[in-house]
Short mmCIF file of C-alpha atoms in Angstrom, two decimals:
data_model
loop_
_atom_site.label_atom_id
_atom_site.label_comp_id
_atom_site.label_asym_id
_atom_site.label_seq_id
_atom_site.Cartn_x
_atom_site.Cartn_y
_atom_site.Cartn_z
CA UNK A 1 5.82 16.70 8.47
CA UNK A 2 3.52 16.23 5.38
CA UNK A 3 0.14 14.96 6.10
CA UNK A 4 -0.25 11.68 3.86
CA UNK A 5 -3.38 11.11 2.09
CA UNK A 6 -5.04 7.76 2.72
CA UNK A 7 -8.68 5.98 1.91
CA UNK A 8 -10.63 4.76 4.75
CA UNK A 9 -10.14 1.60 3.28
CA UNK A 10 -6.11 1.47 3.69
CA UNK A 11 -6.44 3.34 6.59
CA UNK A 12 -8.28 0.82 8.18
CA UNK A 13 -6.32 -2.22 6.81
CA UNK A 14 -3.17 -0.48 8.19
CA UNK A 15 -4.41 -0.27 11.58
CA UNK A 16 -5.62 -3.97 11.22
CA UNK A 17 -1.90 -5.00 10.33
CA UNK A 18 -0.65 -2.89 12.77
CA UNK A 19 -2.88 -4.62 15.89
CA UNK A 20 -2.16 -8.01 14.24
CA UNK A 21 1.50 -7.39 14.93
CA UNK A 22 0.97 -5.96 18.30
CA UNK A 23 -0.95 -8.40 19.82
CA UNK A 24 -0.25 -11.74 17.49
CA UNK A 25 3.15 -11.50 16.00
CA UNK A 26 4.84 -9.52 18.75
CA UNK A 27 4.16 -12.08 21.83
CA UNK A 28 5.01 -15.06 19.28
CA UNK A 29 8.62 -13.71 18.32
CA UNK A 30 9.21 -13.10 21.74
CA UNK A 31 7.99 -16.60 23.37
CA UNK A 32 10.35 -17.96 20.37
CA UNK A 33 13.45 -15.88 21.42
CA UNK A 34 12.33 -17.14 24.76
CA UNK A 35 12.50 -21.17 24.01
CA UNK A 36 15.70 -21.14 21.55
CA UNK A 37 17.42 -19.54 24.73
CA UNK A 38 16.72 -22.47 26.53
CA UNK A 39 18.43 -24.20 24.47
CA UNK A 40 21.64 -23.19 25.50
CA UNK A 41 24.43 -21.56 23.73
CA UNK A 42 23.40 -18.91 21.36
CA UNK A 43 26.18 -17.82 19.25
CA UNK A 44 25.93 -21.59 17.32
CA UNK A 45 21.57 -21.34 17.58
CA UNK A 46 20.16 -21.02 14.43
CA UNK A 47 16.76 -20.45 16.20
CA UNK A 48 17.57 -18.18 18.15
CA UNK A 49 19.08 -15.85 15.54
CA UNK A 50 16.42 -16.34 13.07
CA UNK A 51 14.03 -15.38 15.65
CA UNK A 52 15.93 -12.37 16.50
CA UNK A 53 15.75 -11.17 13.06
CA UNK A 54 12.28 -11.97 12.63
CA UNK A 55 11.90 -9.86 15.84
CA UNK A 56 13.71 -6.74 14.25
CA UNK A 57 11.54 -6.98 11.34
CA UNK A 58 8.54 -7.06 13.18
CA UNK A 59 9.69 -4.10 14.94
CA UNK A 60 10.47 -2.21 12.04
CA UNK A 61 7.24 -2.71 10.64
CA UNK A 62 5.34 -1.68 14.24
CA UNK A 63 7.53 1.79 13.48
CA UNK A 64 7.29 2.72 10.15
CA UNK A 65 2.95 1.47 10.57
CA UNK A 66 2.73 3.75 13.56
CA UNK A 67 4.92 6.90 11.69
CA UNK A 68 2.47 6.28 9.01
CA UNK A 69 -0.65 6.22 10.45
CA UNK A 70 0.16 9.47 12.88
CA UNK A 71 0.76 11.30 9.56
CA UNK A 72 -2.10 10.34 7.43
CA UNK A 73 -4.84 12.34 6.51
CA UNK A 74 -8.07 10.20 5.64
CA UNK A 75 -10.02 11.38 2.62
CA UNK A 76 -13.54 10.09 1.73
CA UNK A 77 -13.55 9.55 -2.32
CA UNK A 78 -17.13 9.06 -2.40
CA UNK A 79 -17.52 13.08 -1.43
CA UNK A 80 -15.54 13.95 -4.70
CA UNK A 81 -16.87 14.05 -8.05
CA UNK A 82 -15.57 15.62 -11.26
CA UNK A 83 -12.14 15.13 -13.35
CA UNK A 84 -9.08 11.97 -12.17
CA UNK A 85 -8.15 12.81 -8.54
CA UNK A 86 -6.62 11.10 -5.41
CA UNK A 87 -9.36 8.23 -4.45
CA UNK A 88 -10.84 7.91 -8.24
CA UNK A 89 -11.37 4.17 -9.47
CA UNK A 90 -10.38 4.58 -13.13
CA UNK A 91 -11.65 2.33 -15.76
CA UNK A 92 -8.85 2.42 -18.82
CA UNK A 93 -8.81 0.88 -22.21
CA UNK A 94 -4.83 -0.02 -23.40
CA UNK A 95 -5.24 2.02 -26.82
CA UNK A 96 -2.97 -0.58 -28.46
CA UNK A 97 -4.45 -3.88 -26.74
CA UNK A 98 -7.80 -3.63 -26.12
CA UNK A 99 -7.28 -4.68 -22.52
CA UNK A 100 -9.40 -3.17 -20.38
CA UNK A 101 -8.13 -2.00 -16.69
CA UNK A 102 -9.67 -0.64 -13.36
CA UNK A 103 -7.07 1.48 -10.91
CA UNK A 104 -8.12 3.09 -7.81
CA UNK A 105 -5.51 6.23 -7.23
CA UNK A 106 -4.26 5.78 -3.68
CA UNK A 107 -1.78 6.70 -1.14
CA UNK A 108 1.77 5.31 -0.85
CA UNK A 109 1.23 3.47 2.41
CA UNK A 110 -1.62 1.84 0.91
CA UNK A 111 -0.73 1.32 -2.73
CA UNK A 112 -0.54 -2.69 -4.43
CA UNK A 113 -0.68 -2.71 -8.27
CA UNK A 114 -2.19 -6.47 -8.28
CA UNK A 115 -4.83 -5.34 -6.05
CA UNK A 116 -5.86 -2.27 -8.26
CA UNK A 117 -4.95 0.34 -6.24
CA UNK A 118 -2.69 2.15 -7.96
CA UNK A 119 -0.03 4.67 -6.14
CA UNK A 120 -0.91 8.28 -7.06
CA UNK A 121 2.83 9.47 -7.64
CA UNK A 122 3.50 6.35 -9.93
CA UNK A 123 3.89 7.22 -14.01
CA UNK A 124 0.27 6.42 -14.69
CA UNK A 125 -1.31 7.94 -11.42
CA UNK A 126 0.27 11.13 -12.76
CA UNK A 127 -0.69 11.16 -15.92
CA UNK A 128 -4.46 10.84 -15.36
CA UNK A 129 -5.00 12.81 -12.53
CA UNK A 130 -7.08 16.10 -14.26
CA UNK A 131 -8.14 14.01 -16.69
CA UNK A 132 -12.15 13.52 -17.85
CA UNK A 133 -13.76 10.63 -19.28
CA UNK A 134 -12.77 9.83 -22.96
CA UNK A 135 -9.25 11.57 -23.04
CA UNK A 136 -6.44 9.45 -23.48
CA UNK A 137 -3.11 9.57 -22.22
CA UNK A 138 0.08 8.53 -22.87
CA UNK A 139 2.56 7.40 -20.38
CA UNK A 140 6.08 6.20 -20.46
CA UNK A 141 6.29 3.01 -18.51
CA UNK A 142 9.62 0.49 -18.13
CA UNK A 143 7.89 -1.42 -21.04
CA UNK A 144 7.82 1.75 -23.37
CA UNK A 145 5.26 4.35 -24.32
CA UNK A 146 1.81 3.03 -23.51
CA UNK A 147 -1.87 4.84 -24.78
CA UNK A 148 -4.85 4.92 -22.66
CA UNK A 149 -8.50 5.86 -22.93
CA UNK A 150 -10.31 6.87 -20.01
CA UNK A 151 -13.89 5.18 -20.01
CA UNK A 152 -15.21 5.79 -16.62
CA UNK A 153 -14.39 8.15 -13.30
CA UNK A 154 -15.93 6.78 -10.06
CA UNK A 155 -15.54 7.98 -6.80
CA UNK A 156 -16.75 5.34 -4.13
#
């Protein structure tokens, strides 16, 4: 299996959703499976079934947080330095708008585009990793071909 790279940062928030579940949301589902039982015939109990499937979920999730975590390899970004690589915060400049934009190049597992943290095999990830500060680079996204600048690498 591949290792998965992973800040200490999302690393850390994925075990923190992954207790949460355990020892919260787990116990919950299953003392609500537990009361819509007692309320008699389940093939015409809503509650029950929507608890069931909220169950399932929450089981999934235990899974694929516990696959991921096993497989990930943490990497510290404030012991790299140099040109656009995995853990980089990225400070951008939208050639054509002016609108200025701060990414951090993450994992997968730990990626969320509103937060910043951009996922490294993503369009944009890809095009600015090797990059240096004050190249631009141009990237085909769903809204059409978009121009950056590149005004500050920091690894933190």
């Amino acid at each position: 299996m591949d290792k998965l790279p992973i800040t200490r940062s999302g690393f850390q928030a994925l075990e923190q959703e992954l207790t949460r579940l355990k020892s919260t949301e787990r116990p919950a589902i299953i003392r609500a499976i537990a009361e819509a039982r007692e309320h008699g015939d389940l093939s015409e109990n809503a509650e029950y079934h929507a608890a069931r499937e909220k169950q399932g979920f929450i089981e999934g999730r235990i899974k694929e947080l516990e696959s991921v975590l096993s497989r990930s390899e943490v990497i510290d970004p404030a012991k790299l330095s140099g040109s656009v690589k995995f853990g980089a915060t990225v400070d951008l400049i939208d050639e054509d708008t002016e609108e200025e934009r701060s990414y951090q190049i993450v994992g997968e597992a730990e990626a969320d585009i509103e937060r910043g943290l951009l996922n490294m095999r993503s369009p944009l990830a890809r095009a600015l990793i090797g990059k240096e500060e004050g190249d631009s680079v141009e990237v085909n996204t769903p809204g059409g071909q978009r121009s950056y600048e590149i005004v500050a690498i920091r690894y933190e």
